[in-house]
mmCIF file of C-alpha atoms and ligand atoms in Angstrom:
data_model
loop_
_atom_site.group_PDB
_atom_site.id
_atom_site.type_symbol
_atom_site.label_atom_id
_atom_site.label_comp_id
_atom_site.label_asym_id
_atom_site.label_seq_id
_atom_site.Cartn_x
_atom_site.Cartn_y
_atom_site.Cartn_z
ATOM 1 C CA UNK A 7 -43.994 43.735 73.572
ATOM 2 C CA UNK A 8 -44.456 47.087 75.253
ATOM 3 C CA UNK A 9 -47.974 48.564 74.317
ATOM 4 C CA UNK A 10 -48.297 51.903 75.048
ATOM 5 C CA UNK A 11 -51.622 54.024 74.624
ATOM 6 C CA UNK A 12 -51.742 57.690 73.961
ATOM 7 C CA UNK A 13 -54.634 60.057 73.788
ATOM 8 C CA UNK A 14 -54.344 61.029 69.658
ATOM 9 C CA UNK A 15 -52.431 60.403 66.746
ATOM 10 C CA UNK A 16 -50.528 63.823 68.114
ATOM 11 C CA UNK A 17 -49.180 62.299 71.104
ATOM 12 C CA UNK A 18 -48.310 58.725 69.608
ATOM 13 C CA UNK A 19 -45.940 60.766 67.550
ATOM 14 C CA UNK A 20 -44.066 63.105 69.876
ATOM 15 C CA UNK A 21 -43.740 60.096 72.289
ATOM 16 C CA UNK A 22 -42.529 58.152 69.068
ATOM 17 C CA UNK A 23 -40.038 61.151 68.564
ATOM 18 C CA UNK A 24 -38.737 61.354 71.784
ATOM 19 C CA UNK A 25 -37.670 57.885 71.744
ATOM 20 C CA UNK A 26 -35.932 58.155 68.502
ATOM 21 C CA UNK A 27 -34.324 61.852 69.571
ATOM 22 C CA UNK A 28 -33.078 60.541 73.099
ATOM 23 C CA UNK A 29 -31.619 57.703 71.420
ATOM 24 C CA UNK A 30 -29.554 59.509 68.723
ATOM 25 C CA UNK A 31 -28.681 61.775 71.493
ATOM 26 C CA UNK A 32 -27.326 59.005 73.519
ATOM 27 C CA UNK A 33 -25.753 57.616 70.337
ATOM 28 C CA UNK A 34 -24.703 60.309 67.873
ATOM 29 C CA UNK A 35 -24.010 57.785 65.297
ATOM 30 C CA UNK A 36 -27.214 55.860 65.882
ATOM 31 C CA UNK A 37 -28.497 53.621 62.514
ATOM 32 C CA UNK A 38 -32.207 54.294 62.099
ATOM 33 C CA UNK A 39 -34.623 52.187 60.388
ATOM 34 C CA UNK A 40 -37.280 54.205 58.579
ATOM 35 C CA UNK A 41 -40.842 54.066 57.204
ATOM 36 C CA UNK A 42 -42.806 55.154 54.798
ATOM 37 C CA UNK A 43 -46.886 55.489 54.325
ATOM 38 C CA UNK A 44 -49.501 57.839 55.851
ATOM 39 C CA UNK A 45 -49.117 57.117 59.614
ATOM 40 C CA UNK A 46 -45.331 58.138 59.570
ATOM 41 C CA UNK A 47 -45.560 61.763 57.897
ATOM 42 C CA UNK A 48 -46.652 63.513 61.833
ATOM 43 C CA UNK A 49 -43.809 61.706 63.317
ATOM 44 C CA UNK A 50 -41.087 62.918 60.698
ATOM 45 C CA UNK A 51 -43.074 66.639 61.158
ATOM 46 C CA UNK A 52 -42.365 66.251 65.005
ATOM 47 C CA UNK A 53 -38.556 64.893 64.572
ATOM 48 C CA UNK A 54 -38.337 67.658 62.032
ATOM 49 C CA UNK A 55 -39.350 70.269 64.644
ATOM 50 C CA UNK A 56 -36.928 68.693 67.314
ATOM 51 C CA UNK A 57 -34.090 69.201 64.830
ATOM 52 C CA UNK A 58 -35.140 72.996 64.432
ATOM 53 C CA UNK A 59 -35.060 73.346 67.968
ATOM 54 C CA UNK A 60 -31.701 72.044 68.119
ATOM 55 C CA UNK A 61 -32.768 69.243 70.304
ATOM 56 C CA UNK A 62 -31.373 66.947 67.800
ATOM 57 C CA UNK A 63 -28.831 66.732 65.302
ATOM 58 C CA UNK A 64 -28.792 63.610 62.645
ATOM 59 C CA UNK A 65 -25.328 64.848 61.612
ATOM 60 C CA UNK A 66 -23.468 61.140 62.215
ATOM 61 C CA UNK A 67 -26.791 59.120 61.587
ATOM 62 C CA UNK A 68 -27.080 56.195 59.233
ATOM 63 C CA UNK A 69 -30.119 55.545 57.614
ATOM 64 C CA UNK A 70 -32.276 52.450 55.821
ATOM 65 C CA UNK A 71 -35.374 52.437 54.438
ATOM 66 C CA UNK A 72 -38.044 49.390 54.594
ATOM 67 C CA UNK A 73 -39.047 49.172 51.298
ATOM 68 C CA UNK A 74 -39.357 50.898 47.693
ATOM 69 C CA UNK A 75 -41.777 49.926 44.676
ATOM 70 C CA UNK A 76 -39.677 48.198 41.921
ATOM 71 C CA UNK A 77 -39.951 50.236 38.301
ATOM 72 C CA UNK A 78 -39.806 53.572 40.453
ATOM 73 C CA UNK A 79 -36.921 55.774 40.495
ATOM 74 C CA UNK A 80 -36.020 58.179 43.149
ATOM 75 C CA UNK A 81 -37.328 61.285 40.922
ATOM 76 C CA UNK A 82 -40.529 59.721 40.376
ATOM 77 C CA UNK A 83 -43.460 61.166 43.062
ATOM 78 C CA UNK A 84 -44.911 58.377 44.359
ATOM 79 C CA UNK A 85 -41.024 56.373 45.196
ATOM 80 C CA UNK A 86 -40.420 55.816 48.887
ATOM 81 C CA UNK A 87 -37.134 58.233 48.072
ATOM 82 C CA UNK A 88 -39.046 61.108 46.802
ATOM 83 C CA UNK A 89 -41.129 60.778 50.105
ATOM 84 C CA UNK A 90 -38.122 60.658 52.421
ATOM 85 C CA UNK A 91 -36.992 63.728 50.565
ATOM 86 C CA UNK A 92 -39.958 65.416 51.428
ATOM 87 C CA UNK A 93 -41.356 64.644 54.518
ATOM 88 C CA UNK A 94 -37.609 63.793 56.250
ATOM 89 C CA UNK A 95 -33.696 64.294 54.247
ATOM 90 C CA UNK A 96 -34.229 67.511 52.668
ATOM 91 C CA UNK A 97 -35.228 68.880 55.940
ATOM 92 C CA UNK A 98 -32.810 67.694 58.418
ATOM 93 C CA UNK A 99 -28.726 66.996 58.282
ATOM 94 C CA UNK A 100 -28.687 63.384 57.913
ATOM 95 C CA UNK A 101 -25.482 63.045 55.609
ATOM 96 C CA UNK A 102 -26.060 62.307 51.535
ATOM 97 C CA UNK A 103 -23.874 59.502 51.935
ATOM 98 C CA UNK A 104 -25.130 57.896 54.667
ATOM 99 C CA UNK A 105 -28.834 57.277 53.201
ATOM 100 C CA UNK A 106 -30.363 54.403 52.315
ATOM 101 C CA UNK A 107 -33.259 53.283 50.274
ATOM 102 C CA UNK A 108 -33.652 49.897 48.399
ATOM 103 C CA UNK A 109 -32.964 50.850 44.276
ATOM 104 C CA UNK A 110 -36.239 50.081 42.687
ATOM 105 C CA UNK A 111 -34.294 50.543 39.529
ATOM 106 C CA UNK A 112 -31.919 48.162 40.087
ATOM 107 C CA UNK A 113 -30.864 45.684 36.951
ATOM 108 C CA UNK A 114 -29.905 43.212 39.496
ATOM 109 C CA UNK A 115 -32.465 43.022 42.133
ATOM 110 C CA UNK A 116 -31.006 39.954 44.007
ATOM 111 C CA UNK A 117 -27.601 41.284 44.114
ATOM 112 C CA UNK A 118 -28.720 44.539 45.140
ATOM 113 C CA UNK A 119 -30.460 43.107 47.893
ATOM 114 C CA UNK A 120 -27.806 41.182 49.293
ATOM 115 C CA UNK A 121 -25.365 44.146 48.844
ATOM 116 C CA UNK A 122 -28.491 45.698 50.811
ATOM 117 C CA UNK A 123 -28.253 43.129 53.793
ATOM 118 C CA UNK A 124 -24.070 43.845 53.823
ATOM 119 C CA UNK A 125 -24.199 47.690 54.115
ATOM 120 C CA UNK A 126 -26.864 47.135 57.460
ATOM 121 C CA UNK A 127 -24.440 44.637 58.334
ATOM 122 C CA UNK A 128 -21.297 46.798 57.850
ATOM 123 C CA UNK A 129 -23.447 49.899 59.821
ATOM 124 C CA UNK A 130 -23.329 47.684 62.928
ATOM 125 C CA UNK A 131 -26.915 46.745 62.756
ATOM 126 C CA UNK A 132 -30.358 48.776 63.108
ATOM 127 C CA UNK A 133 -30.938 50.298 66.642
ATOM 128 C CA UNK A 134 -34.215 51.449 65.798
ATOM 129 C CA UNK A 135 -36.447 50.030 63.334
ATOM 130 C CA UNK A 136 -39.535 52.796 62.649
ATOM 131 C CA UNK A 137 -42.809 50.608 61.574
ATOM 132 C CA UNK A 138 -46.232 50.863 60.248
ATOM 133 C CA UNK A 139 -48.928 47.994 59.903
ATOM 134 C CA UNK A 140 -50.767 47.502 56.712
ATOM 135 C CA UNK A 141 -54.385 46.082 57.361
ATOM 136 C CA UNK A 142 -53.161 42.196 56.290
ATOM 137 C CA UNK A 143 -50.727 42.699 58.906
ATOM 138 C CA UNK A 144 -47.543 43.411 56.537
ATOM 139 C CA UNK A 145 -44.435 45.338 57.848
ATOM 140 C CA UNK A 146 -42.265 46.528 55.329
ATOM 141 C CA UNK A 147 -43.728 44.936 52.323
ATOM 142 C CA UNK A 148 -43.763 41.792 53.919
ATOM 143 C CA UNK A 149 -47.197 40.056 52.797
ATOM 144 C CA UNK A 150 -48.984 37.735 54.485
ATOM 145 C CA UNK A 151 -47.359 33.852 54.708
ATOM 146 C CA UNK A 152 -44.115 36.005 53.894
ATOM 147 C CA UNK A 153 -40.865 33.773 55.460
ATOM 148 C CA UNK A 154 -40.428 35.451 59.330
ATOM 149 C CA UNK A 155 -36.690 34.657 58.595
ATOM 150 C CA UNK A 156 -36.720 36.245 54.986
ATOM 151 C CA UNK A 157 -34.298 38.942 54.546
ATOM 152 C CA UNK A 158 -34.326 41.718 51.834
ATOM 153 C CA UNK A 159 -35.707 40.573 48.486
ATOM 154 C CA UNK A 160 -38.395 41.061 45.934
ATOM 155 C CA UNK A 161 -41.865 40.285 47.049
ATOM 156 C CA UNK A 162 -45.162 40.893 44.935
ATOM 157 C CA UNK A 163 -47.801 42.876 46.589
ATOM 158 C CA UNK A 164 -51.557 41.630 47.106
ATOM 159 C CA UNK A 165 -54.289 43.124 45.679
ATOM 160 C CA UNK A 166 -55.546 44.567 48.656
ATOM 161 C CA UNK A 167 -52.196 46.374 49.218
ATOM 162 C CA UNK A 168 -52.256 47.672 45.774
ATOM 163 C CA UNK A 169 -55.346 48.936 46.354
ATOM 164 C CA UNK A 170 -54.661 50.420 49.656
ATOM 165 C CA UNK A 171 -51.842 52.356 48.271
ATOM 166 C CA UNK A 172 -53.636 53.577 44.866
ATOM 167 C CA UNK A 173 -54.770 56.611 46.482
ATOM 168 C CA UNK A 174 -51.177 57.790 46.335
ATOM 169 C CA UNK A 175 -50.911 57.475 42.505
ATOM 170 C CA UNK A 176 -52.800 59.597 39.885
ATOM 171 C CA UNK A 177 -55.899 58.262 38.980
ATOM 172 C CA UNK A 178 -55.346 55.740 35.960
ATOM 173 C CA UNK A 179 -51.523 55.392 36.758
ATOM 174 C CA UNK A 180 -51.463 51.970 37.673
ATOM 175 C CA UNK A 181 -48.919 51.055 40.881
ATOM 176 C CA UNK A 182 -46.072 48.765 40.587
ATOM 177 C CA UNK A 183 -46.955 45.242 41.538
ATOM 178 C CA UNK A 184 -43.119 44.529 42.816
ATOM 179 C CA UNK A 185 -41.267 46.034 45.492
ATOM 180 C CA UNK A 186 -37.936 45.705 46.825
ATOM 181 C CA UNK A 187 -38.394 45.051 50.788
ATOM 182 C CA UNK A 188 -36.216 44.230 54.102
ATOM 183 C CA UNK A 189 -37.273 41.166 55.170
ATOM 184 C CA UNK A 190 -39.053 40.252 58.597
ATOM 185 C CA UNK A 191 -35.959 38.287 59.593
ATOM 186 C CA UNK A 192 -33.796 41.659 58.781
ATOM 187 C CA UNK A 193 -36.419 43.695 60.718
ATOM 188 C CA UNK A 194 -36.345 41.460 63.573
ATOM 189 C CA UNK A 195 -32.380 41.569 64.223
ATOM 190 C CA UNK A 196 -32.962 45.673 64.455
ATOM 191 C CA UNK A 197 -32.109 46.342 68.223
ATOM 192 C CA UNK A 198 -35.551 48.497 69.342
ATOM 193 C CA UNK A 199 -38.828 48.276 67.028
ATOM 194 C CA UNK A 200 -40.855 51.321 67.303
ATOM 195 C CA UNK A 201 -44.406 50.174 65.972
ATOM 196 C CA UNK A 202 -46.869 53.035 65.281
ATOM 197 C CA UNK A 203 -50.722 53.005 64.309
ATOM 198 C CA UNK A 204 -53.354 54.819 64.602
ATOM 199 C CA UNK A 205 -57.291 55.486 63.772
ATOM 200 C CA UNK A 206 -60.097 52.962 64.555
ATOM 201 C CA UNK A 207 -58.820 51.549 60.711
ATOM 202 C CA UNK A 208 -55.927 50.106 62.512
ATOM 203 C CA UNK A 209 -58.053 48.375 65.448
ATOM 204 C CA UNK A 210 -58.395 44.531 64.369
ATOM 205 C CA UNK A 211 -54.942 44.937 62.330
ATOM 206 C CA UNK A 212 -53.673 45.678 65.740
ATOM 207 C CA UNK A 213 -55.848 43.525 67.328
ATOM 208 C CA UNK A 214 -54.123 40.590 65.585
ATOM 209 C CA UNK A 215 -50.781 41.681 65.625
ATOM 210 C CA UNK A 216 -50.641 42.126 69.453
ATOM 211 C CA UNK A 217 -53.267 39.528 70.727
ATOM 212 C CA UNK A 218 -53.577 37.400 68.017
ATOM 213 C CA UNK A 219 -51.845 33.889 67.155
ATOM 214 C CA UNK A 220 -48.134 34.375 65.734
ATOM 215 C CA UNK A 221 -47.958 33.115 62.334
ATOM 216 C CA UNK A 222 -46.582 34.280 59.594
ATOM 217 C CA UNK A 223 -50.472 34.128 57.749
ATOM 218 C CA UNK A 224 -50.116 37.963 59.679
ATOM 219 C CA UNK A 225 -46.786 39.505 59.942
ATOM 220 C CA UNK A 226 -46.731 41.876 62.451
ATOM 221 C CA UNK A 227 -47.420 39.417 64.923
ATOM 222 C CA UNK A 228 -43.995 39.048 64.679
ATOM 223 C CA UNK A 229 -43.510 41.560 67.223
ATOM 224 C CA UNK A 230 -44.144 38.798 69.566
ATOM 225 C CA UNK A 231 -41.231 37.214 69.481
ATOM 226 C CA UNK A 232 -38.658 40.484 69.507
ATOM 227 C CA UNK A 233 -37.212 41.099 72.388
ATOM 228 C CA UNK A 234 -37.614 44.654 72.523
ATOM 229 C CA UNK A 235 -40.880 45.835 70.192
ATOM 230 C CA UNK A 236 -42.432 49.232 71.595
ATOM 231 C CA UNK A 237 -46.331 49.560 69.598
ATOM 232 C CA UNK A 238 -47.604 53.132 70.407
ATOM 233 C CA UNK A 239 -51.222 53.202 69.667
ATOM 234 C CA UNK A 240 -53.973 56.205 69.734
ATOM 235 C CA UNK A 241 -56.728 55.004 71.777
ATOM 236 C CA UNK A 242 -58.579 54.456 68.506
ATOM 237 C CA UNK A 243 -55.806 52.343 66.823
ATOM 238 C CA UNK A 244 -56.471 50.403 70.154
ATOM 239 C CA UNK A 245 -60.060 49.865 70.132
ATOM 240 C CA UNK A 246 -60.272 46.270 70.028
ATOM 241 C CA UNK A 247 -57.326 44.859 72.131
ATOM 242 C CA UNK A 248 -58.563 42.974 75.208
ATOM 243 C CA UNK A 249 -55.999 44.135 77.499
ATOM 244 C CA UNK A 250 -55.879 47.825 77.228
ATOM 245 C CA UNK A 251 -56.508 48.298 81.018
ATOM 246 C CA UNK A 252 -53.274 45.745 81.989
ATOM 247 C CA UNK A 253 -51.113 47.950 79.333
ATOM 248 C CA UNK A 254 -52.137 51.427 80.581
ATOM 249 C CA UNK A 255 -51.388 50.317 84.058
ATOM 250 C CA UNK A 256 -47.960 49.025 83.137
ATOM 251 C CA UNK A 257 -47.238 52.610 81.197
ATOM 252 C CA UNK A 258 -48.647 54.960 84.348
ATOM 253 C CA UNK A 259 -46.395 52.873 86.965
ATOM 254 C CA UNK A 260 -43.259 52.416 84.907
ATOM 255 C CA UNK A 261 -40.128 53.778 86.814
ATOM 256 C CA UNK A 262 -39.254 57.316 85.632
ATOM 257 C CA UNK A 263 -35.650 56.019 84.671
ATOM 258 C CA UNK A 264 -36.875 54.358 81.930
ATOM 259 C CA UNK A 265 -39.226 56.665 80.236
ATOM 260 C CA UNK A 266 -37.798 58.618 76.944
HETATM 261 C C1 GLP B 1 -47.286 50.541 53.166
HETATM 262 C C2 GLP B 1 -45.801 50.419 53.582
HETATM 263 C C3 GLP B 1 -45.663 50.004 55.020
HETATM 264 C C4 GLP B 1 -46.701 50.767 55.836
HETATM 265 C C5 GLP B 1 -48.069 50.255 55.480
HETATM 266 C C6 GLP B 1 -49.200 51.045 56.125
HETATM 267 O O1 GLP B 1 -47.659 49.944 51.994
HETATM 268 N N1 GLP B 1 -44.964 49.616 52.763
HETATM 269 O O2 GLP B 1 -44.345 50.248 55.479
HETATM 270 O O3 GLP B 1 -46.481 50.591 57.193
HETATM 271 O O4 GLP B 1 -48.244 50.113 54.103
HETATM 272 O O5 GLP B 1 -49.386 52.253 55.464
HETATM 273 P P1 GLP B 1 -50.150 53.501 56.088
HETATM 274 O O6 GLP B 1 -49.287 54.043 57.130
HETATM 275 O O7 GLP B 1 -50.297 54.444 54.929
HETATM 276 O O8 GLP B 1 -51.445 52.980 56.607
#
């Protein structure tokens, strides 16, 4: 696991960007794994602004989403698609038909989520898998004691998740208890993960994920056991990790070949 520690939640992101922008420039048909949730929306503003500049183009780029709440569909606000729309799709070139975000109105959830596990199959893979943390350590919508080999399914959220994310939907209107998410074992065959967090809310989640025990009691830790899991981290978001000094001296003396 490469931890790398940036200044503010500014820099995490344009570092963040880089990556993913010198990666679909060395692969024009690159498949990208994407997020949702607060801590993605400056990163998407910064790839948005490399894409203005012309410094990227998304014109061959595959796309799949993590996760989308179950009972949702893609007009309604608070769906995962109406926030890719947003804060990514309708402001770049990434081709219509080359989007992809679980159906949270599917009829058929487990065949959808096989048919799901095909398409990233028939893609070639993820190269880079875009991830947030929730504060019981889920990626995706993978709760805690989730399988680490599960792939994409439906999964029920906790109640501190559905709490977490009720400040996204109108007061009274409840959120979905069921989503439709990749699983860890589908996030873990992606080729790079690209973990970002920030804000002292993060620290112990963080904490956990990169320090702690792996089990799947906290899924993030996870990370552990990739073989190529970047975490970029505001010093905040890195508060209470125990070697900060060891990972900041690994980032200042890496060999300029291999930074984005
Ligand atoms: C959400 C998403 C995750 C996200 C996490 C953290 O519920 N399903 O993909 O990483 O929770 O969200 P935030 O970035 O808003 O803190």
């Amino acid at each position: 696991m490469e931890v790398i520690i940036q200044e503010s939640e500014q820099d995490s992101c344009v570092l963040a960007a880089r990556i993913v922008a010198s990666h679909v420039r060395a692969k024009p048909d690159a498949v990208l794994g994407l997020a949702t949730g607060t801590t993605p929306i400056p990163f998407y503003q910064e790839l948005v602004r490399l894409y203005l500049e012309k410094q990227v183009d998304f014109s061959r780029v595959t796309t799949f989403n993590l996760d989308e709440y179950v009972g949702l569909s893609p007009e309604h606000p608070q769906s995962y698609h109406a926030y890719m729309r947003k804060n990514f799709f309708d402001l770049v070139n990434v081709p219509e038909k080359n989007i992809h975000i679980p159906d949270g109105m599917a009829s058929d959830v487990e065949t959808f989520c096989s048919e799901y596990e095909r398409e990233i199959t028939d893609a070639g893979g993820i190269d880079i898998q875009l991830l947030g943390i929730g504060h019981d350590g889920h990626i995706g919508f993978n709760e805690p004691t989730s399988s680490l080999s599960s792939r994409t399914r439906i999964k029920t959220l906790t109640r501190q998740t559905l709490e977490a994310n009720a400040r996204f939907f109108e007061s009274g209107s409840p959120v979905p208890h069921h989503v439709i998410t990749m699983g860890i074992g589908t996030i873990m065959e992606s080729r790079t993960c690209l973990m970002l967090a920030y804000g002292a809310g993060k620290a112990a989640a963080v904490a956990r994920m990169v320090e702690g025990p792996l089990t799947a009691a906290f899924p993030a830790s996870i990370l552990q056991y990739h073989a190529r899991a970047k975490v970029i981290l505001d010093r905040a978001a890195a508060g209470q990790l125990t070697l900060t000094e060891y990972f900041e001296w690994v980032y200042r003396n890496k060999p300029s070949w291999q930074r984005p």
